[in-house]
Short mmCIF file of C-alpha atoms in Angstrom, two decimals:
data_model
loop_
_atom_site.label_atom_id
_atom_site.label_comp_id
_atom_site.label_asym_id
_atom_site.label_seq_id
_atom_site.Cartn_x
_atom_site.Cartn_y
_atom_site.Cartn_z
CA UNK A 1 -41.37 -85.37 -21.60
CA UNK A 2 -39.79 -83.72 -18.29
CA UNK A 3 -38.69 -80.57 -20.68
CA UNK A 4 -42.66 -80.20 -21.39
CA UNK A 5 -43.14 -80.33 -17.40
CA UNK A 6 -40.66 -77.66 -16.45
CA UNK A 7 -41.78 -75.09 -19.21
CA UNK A 8 -45.34 -75.78 -18.43
CA UNK A 9 -44.40 -75.48 -14.58
CA UNK A 10 -42.40 -71.98 -15.23
CA UNK A 11 -45.50 -70.65 -17.20
CA UNK A 12 -47.61 -71.86 -14.59
CA UNK A 13 -45.44 -69.75 -12.29
CA UNK A 14 -44.88 -66.48 -14.45
CA UNK A 15 -48.52 -66.10 -14.87
CA UNK A 16 -49.24 -66.41 -11.58
CA UNK A 17 -46.15 -63.71 -10.61
CA UNK A 18 -47.08 -61.55 -13.12
CA UNK A 19 -51.16 -61.38 -11.96
CA UNK A 20 -50.43 -60.55 -8.45
CA UNK A 21 -48.00 -57.79 -9.30
CA UNK A 22 -50.35 -56.89 -11.71
CA UNK A 23 -53.27 -56.80 -8.49
CA UNK A 24 -50.86 -55.67 -6.52
CA UNK A 25 -49.38 -52.49 -8.13
CA UNK A 26 -53.10 -51.53 -9.29
CA UNK A 27 -54.25 -52.03 -5.68
CA UNK A 28 -51.27 -50.01 -3.87
CA UNK A 29 -51.64 -47.13 -6.82
CA UNK A 30 -53.79 -44.44 -4.81
CA UNK A 31 -50.96 -45.14 -1.95
CA UNK A 32 -47.48 -44.96 -4.01
CA UNK A 33 -48.73 -43.11 -7.36
CA UNK A 34 -46.66 -39.89 -6.15
CA UNK A 35 -43.43 -41.92 -6.24
CA UNK A 36 -44.18 -43.58 -9.53
CA UNK A 37 -44.89 -40.63 -11.43
CA UNK A 38 -41.42 -39.09 -9.89
CA UNK A 39 -39.49 -41.98 -10.95
CA UNK A 40 -41.01 -41.59 -14.78
CA UNK A 41 -40.72 -37.71 -14.63
CA UNK A 42 -37.04 -38.47 -13.16
CA UNK A 43 -36.18 -40.51 -16.15
CA UNK A 44 -37.73 -38.07 -18.76
CA UNK A 45 -36.09 -34.96 -16.77
CA UNK A 46 -32.31 -36.79 -16.34
CA UNK A 47 -30.82 -35.55 -19.84
CA UNK A 48 -32.20 -32.32 -19.82
CA UNK A 49 -30.41 -32.08 -16.22
CA UNK A 50 -27.13 -33.02 -17.08
CA UNK A 51 -27.27 -30.89 -20.23
CA UNK A 52 -27.43 -27.83 -17.35
CA UNK A 53 -24.75 -29.27 -15.39
CA UNK A 54 -22.23 -29.84 -17.33
CA UNK A 55 -22.99 -26.88 -20.19
CA UNK A 56 -23.75 -24.21 -17.29
CA UNK A 57 -21.64 -26.17 -14.73
CA UNK A 58 -24.14 -26.10 -11.84
CA UNK A 59 -24.43 -27.90 -9.05
CA UNK A 60 -27.06 -31.14 -9.70
CA UNK A 61 -29.58 -29.85 -6.59
CA UNK A 62 -30.03 -26.57 -8.57
CA UNK A 63 -29.99 -27.90 -12.08
CA UNK A 64 -32.64 -30.44 -10.46
CA UNK A 65 -34.82 -28.12 -9.14
CA UNK A 66 -35.15 -25.62 -12.45
CA UNK A 67 -36.09 -28.86 -14.77
CA UNK A 68 -38.32 -29.77 -12.42
CA UNK A 69 -39.92 -26.43 -11.37
CA UNK A 70 -40.16 -26.09 -15.50
CA UNK A 71 -41.63 -29.21 -16.22
CA UNK A 72 -44.48 -29.31 -13.66
CA UNK A 73 -45.19 -25.39 -14.80
CA UNK A 74 -45.34 -26.70 -18.42
CA UNK A 75 -47.38 -29.83 -17.52
CA UNK A 76 -49.74 -27.98 -14.52
CA UNK A 77 -50.39 -25.08 -17.13
CA UNK A 78 -50.90 -27.22 -20.15
CA UNK A 79 -53.23 -29.50 -18.01
CA UNK A 80 -55.08 -26.54 -17.04
CA UNK A 81 -56.12 -24.64 -19.89
CA UNK A 82 -56.86 -28.43 -21.65
CA UNK A 83 -59.15 -28.96 -18.97
CA UNK A 84 -60.95 -25.91 -19.05
CA UNK A 85 -61.10 -25.86 -22.75
CA UNK A 86 -63.11 -28.96 -22.93
CA UNK A 87 -65.54 -27.93 -19.98
CA UNK A 88 -66.63 -25.19 -21.91
CA UNK A 89 -66.83 -26.51 -25.45
CA UNK A 90 -69.19 -29.41 -23.55
CA UNK A 91 -71.02 -26.74 -22.36
CA UNK A 92 -71.66 -24.68 -25.09
CA UNK A 93 -72.03 -27.79 -27.50
CA UNK A 94 -74.86 -29.30 -24.59
CA UNK A 95 -76.75 -25.92 -24.80
CA UNK A 96 -76.08 -25.70 -28.64
CA UNK A 97 -77.92 -29.09 -28.93
CA UNK A 98 -80.77 -28.33 -26.23
CA UNK A 99 -81.60 -25.14 -28.29
CA UNK A 100 -81.82 -27.19 -31.75
CA UNK A 101 -83.74 -29.92 -29.94
CA UNK A 102 -86.37 -27.07 -28.60
CA UNK A 103 -86.29 -25.71 -31.97
CA UNK A 104 -86.98 -28.46 -34.31
CA UNK A 105 -89.27 -30.32 -32.38
CA UNK A 106 -92.34 -30.08 -34.17
CA UNK A 107 -90.40 -30.27 -37.53
CA UNK A 108 -89.19 -33.69 -35.97
CA UNK A 109 -92.62 -34.18 -35.79
CA UNK A 110 -94.10 -33.08 -39.22
CA UNK A 111 -90.99 -35.57 -40.63
CA UNK A 112 -93.08 -38.67 -39.18
CA UNK A 113 -96.38 -36.76 -40.39
CA UNK A 114 -94.93 -36.82 -44.02
CA UNK A 115 -93.34 -40.30 -43.60
CA UNK A 116 -97.09 -41.84 -42.46
CA UNK A 117 -98.61 -40.34 -45.66
CA UNK A 118 -95.69 -41.62 -47.73
CA UNK A 119 -95.71 -45.59 -46.38
CA UNK A 120 -99.46 -46.28 -46.38
CA UNK A 121 -98.80 -49.53 -46.99
CA UNK A 122 -96.77 -49.83 -43.64
CA UNK A 123 -98.62 -50.97 -40.75
CA UNK A 124 -99.88 -47.68 -38.74
CA UNK A 125 -98.89 -50.02 -35.71
CA UNK A 126 -95.51 -50.03 -36.65
CA UNK A 127 -95.29 -46.63 -37.75
CA UNK A 128 -96.62 -45.35 -34.78
CA UNK A 129 -94.69 -47.63 -32.47
CA UNK A 130 -91.67 -46.36 -34.03
CA UNK A 131 -92.86 -42.55 -34.02
CA UNK A 132 -93.43 -43.41 -29.77
CA UNK A 133 -90.23 -44.59 -29.58
CA UNK A 134 -88.09 -41.76 -31.41
CA UNK A 135 -90.24 -39.20 -29.68
CA UNK A 136 -89.65 -40.93 -26.46
CA UNK A 137 -85.58 -40.84 -27.70
CA UNK A 138 -85.71 -37.02 -28.07
CA UNK A 139 -87.60 -36.03 -24.94
CA UNK A 140 -84.80 -38.31 -22.87
CA UNK A 141 -81.92 -36.56 -25.16
CA UNK A 142 -83.92 -33.29 -24.30
CA UNK A 143 -83.73 -33.76 -20.47
CA UNK A 144 -80.07 -35.07 -20.19
CA UNK A 145 -79.37 -31.82 -22.13
CA UNK A 146 -81.21 -29.88 -19.98
CA UNK A 147 -79.33 -31.12 -17.01
CA UNK A 148 -75.99 -31.74 -18.25
CA UNK A 149 -74.90 -28.48 -17.40
CA UNK A 150 -75.86 -28.76 -13.74
CA UNK A 151 -74.26 -32.53 -14.32
CA UNK A 152 -71.23 -30.68 -14.90
CA UNK A 153 -71.17 -28.47 -12.34
CA UNK A 154 -72.21 -31.29 -9.74
CA UNK A 155 -69.20 -33.07 -11.06
CA UNK A 156 -66.73 -30.08 -10.69
CA UNK A 157 -68.27 -29.66 -6.72
CA UNK A 158 -67.35 -33.59 -6.23
CA UNK A 159 -63.94 -32.72 -7.54
CA UNK A 160 -63.34 -30.38 -4.99
CA UNK A 161 -63.49 -32.83 -2.60
CA UNK A 162 -60.52 -34.45 -3.85
CA UNK A 163 -58.94 -31.39 -3.70
CA UNK A 164 -56.66 -31.98 -0.98
CA UNK A 165 -55.68 -35.39 -2.33
CA UNK A 166 -54.73 -33.83 -5.53
CA UNK A 167 -52.62 -31.00 -3.82
CA UNK A 168 -50.73 -33.58 -1.75
CA UNK A 169 -50.04 -35.93 -4.87
CA UNK A 170 -48.95 -32.80 -7.23
CA UNK A 171 -46.69 -31.47 -4.28
CA UNK A 172 -45.47 -34.95 -3.03
CA UNK A 173 -44.43 -35.44 -6.71
CA UNK A 174 -42.86 -32.48 -6.78
CA UNK A 175 -40.45 -32.80 -4.24
CA UNK A 176 -40.25 -37.01 -5.20
CA UNK A 177 -39.34 -36.08 -8.54
CA UNK A 178 -36.68 -33.49 -7.38
CA UNK A 179 -34.87 -35.71 -5.32
CA UNK A 180 -34.88 -38.67 -7.98
CA UNK A 181 -33.65 -36.72 -10.66
CA UNK A 182 -30.80 -35.19 -8.09
CA UNK A 183 -29.93 -38.55 -7.04
CA UNK A 184 -29.19 -39.90 -11.05
CA UNK A 185 -27.53 -37.08 -11.91
CA UNK A 186 -25.18 -36.57 -8.88
CA UNK A 187 -24.27 -40.52 -9.44
CA UNK A 188 -24.16 -39.91 -13.14
CA UNK A 189 -24.82 -43.11 -13.61
CA UNK A 190 -28.20 -44.79 -15.30
CA UNK A 191 -30.23 -46.42 -12.77
CA UNK A 192 -30.08 -49.92 -14.42
CA UNK A 193 -26.27 -49.57 -13.61
CA UNK A 194 -27.17 -49.16 -9.86
CA UNK A 195 -29.55 -52.06 -9.81
CA UNK A 196 -26.48 -54.52 -11.26
CA UNK A 197 -24.13 -53.01 -8.66
CA UNK A 198 -26.75 -53.67 -5.66
CA UNK A 199 -27.98 -56.95 -6.76
CA UNK A 200 -25.03 -58.00 -8.60
CA UNK A 201 -26.83 -59.96 -11.15
CA UNK A 202 -26.54 -59.29 -15.00
CA UNK A 203 -29.73 -61.29 -15.69
CA UNK A 204 -31.81 -59.10 -13.48
CA UNK A 205 -30.10 -56.13 -15.47
CA UNK A 206 -31.05 -57.62 -18.96
CA UNK A 207 -34.59 -58.31 -17.71
CA UNK A 208 -34.89 -54.45 -16.57
CA UNK A 209 -33.23 -52.97 -19.93
CA UNK A 210 -35.63 -55.10 -22.20
CA UNK A 211 -38.65 -54.51 -19.62
CA UNK A 212 -37.77 -50.77 -19.93
CA UNK A 213 -37.10 -50.87 -23.87
CA UNK A 214 -40.56 -52.39 -24.36
CA UNK A 215 -42.59 -50.21 -22.27
CA UNK A 216 -41.16 -46.88 -23.85
CA UNK A 217 -41.95 -48.45 -27.04
CA UNK A 218 -45.50 -49.63 -26.03
CA UNK A 219 -46.58 -46.06 -24.54
CA UNK A 220 -44.72 -44.50 -27.66
CA UNK A 221 -46.59 -46.71 -30.34
CA UNK A 222 -49.96 -45.85 -28.56
CA UNK A 223 -48.75 -42.51 -28.70
CA UNK A 224 -48.29 -42.38 -32.36
CA UNK A 225 -51.68 -44.33 -33.05
CA UNK A 226 -53.25 -41.18 -31.04
CA UNK A 227 -51.57 -38.74 -32.73
CA UNK A 228 -52.67 -40.21 -35.89
CA UNK A 229 -56.24 -40.59 -35.10
CA UNK A 230 -56.22 -36.75 -33.95
CA UNK A 231 -54.57 -35.47 -37.19
CA UNK A 232 -56.45 -37.07 -39.46
CA UNK A 233 -59.98 -36.31 -37.50
CA UNK A 234 -58.49 -32.52 -37.16
CA UNK A 235 -57.98 -32.21 -40.94
CA UNK A 236 -60.72 -33.98 -41.98
CA UNK A 237 -63.05 -31.43 -39.68
CA UNK A 238 -61.14 -28.00 -40.60
CA UNK A 239 -61.81 -29.19 -44.44
CA UNK A 240 -65.20 -29.85 -43.82
CA UNK A 241 -65.81 -26.73 -41.53
CA UNK A 242 -66.90 -28.60 -38.44
CA UNK A 243 -67.05 -26.46 -35.55
CA UNK A 244 -64.66 -27.04 -32.28
CA UNK A 245 -62.69 -29.04 -34.76
CA UNK A 246 -59.71 -29.03 -32.24
CA UNK A 247 -61.77 -30.36 -29.03
CA UNK A 248 -63.63 -32.77 -30.85
CA UNK A 249 -60.53 -34.00 -32.60
CA UNK A 250 -58.54 -33.86 -29.33
CA UNK A 251 -61.67 -35.93 -27.50
CA UNK A 252 -61.87 -38.05 -30.48
CA UNK A 253 -58.34 -39.18 -30.14
CA UNK A 254 -58.79 -39.63 -26.36
CA UNK A 255 -62.27 -41.68 -26.53
CA UNK A 256 -60.27 -43.97 -29.57
CA UNK A 257 -58.73 -45.47 -26.72
CA UNK A 258 -61.67 -46.70 -24.97
CA UNK A 259 -63.22 -50.32 -26.41
CA UNK A 260 -65.90 -50.00 -29.35
CA UNK A 261 -67.64 -46.73 -27.88
CA UNK A 262 -64.42 -44.91 -28.97
CA UNK A 263 -64.58 -42.39 -32.19
CA UNK A 264 -68.51 -43.28 -32.39
CA UNK A 265 -69.45 -40.77 -29.62
CA UNK A 266 -68.21 -38.38 -31.73
CA UNK A 267 -68.16 -39.10 -35.34
CA UNK A 268 -72.20 -40.80 -35.35
CA UNK A 269 -73.98 -37.43 -32.91
CA UNK A 270 -72.45 -35.25 -35.95
CA UNK A 271 -73.75 -37.26 -38.83
CA UNK A 272 -77.22 -37.78 -36.94
CA UNK A 273 -76.92 -33.88 -36.62
CA UNK A 274 -76.28 -33.21 -40.01
CA UNK A 275 -78.94 -35.65 -41.87
CA UNK A 276 -81.52 -33.79 -39.49
CA UNK A 277 -80.33 -30.39 -40.99
CA UNK A 278 -80.70 -32.00 -44.55
CA UNK A 279 -76.73 -31.59 -44.70
CA UNK A 280 -76.43 -34.41 -46.62
CA UNK A 281 -72.84 -33.98 -48.00
CA UNK A 282 -71.22 -33.39 -44.64
CA UNK A 283 -72.85 -36.26 -43.20
CA UNK A 284 -71.69 -38.45 -45.84
CA UNK A 285 -68.14 -37.08 -45.70
CA UNK A 286 -68.22 -37.42 -41.87
CA UNK A 287 -69.26 -41.33 -42.10
CA UNK A 288 -66.05 -41.62 -44.94
CA UNK A 289 -63.85 -39.50 -42.68
CA UNK A 290 -64.79 -42.03 -40.09
CA UNK A 291 -64.11 -45.18 -41.84
CA UNK A 292 -60.65 -43.65 -43.05
CA UNK A 293 -59.83 -43.29 -39.82
CA UNK A 294 -61.36 -46.65 -38.52
CA UNK A 295 -59.62 -48.28 -41.17
CA UNK A 296 -56.49 -46.73 -40.71
CA UNK A 297 -56.47 -47.38 -36.90
CA UNK A 298 -56.84 -51.00 -37.74
CA UNK A 299 -53.97 -51.52 -40.24
CA UNK A 300 -51.67 -49.25 -38.30
CA UNK A 301 -51.87 -50.50 -35.13
CA UNK A 302 -50.89 -53.83 -35.16
CA UNK A 303 -48.10 -52.99 -37.53
CA UNK A 304 -46.98 -50.57 -35.05
CA UNK A 305 -47.52 -52.19 -31.26
CA UNK A 306 -45.98 -55.60 -32.77
CA UNK A 307 -42.80 -53.72 -34.75
CA UNK A 308 -42.14 -51.75 -31.92
CA UNK A 309 -42.30 -54.16 -29.47
CA UNK A 310 -40.89 -56.70 -31.58
CA UNK A 311 -44.17 -59.06 -31.44
CA UNK A 312 -46.09 -61.10 -33.88
CA UNK A 313 -48.92 -59.45 -34.86
CA UNK A 314 -51.14 -62.09 -34.35
CA UNK A 315 -50.50 -62.13 -30.74
CA UNK A 316 -51.15 -58.25 -30.55
CA UNK A 317 -54.72 -58.79 -32.01
CA UNK A 318 -55.26 -61.75 -29.60
CA UNK A 319 -54.71 -59.51 -26.48
CA UNK A 320 -56.54 -56.83 -27.54
CA UNK A 321 -59.69 -58.92 -27.78
CA UNK A 322 -59.07 -61.30 -25.44
CA UNK A 323 -58.73 -58.63 -22.73
CA UNK A 324 -61.59 -56.27 -24.22
CA UNK A 325 -63.89 -59.31 -23.76
CA UNK A 326 -62.63 -60.56 -20.64
CA UNK A 327 -62.80 -57.05 -18.41
CA UNK A 328 -62.91 -53.70 -20.70
CA UNK A 329 -59.89 -51.53 -20.52
CA UNK A 330 -58.16 -53.26 -17.73
CA UNK A 331 -58.22 -56.68 -19.41
CA UNK A 332 -56.51 -54.83 -22.14
CA UNK A 333 -53.84 -53.80 -20.07
CA UNK A 334 -53.62 -57.05 -18.26
CA UNK A 335 -53.17 -58.70 -21.64
CA UNK A 336 -51.25 -56.66 -23.36
CA UNK A 337 -48.81 -56.44 -20.54
CA UNK A 338 -48.55 -60.19 -19.93
CA UNK A 339 -47.81 -60.65 -23.77
CA UNK A 340 -44.58 -57.91 -23.84
CA UNK A 341 -42.85 -59.50 -20.05
CA UNK A 342 -43.76 -62.77 -21.40
CA UNK A 343 -41.63 -61.74 -24.38
CA UNK A 344 -38.78 -59.94 -22.20
CA UNK A 345 -38.59 -63.31 -19.71
CA UNK A 346 -38.65 -64.95 -23.27
CA UNK A 347 -35.53 -62.94 -24.73
CA UNK A 348 -33.13 -63.93 -21.45
CA UNK A 349 -34.04 -67.16 -21.96
CA UNK A 350 -36.60 -67.28 -18.69
CA UNK A 351 -39.23 -68.66 -20.65
#
């Protein structure tokens, strides 16, 4: 009985500490973001920097400057190109939608007239209600697409207000990355060893190592899932000769992280569009492609995540469902890391 009470108390304490830490981390993230990013980047750059030091016999300070500058140049360039491409393709796409609806508005009315003539047995009130509802929806879509270009411009103008903060984050992240990378390379010891020396705690070091391993595995596993979604979608779109195949595939992979309304935001408008223009083969092919991506993701995700983290697939599914049901993406992150850290503490015999 005492063992059960003791285990329950440990679990309760773990849940309380984890919840408070989770809330504290994300509430303070706007203030600590440069240093959190810098630690991650320094961890990534430590091996290239040590390679420069050992191979070319240059000082750690100079090697850290070189790797940091190259890393930030590549990241910022790719980010700028991606954002500009997405904005450009979105504007072109929304203009195309607007033009299509404008030029085919009366064709849509004609479709309803033919339906009304072909289905005389259906109550006219039902047909008129469906017709009015559909036309109101079309009008709403038309108004939205007319304003979407203005909305994008307005959104970009609003972002301008955050430019000082964004610039400050970039500058402080760059500087902090340089100093963290230099410190790691200069001491020539892993960060975990520094923790051990400073805290003289083998248990804490064991927790840190397990936590680091599982965190990297978690990020890597979802990176693989996003890559699978992207590749299947891109190959399918290229075979079907879908316009804007690359940008739509990127958006589809990113939206796949959103609960429920992920991939359908890309696939369903394309399917509906091809049905309207009577391109039934492409519409059916897109539906089949969507089902392939969806089923593949449902099969692959639990296996990849559970195998990389060493967690039971049922626990992964439960954390995903409960998290999404409780609080969307935030709830998903909370529950997944709750399972991850519970597994870490269980492995080191704390729980």
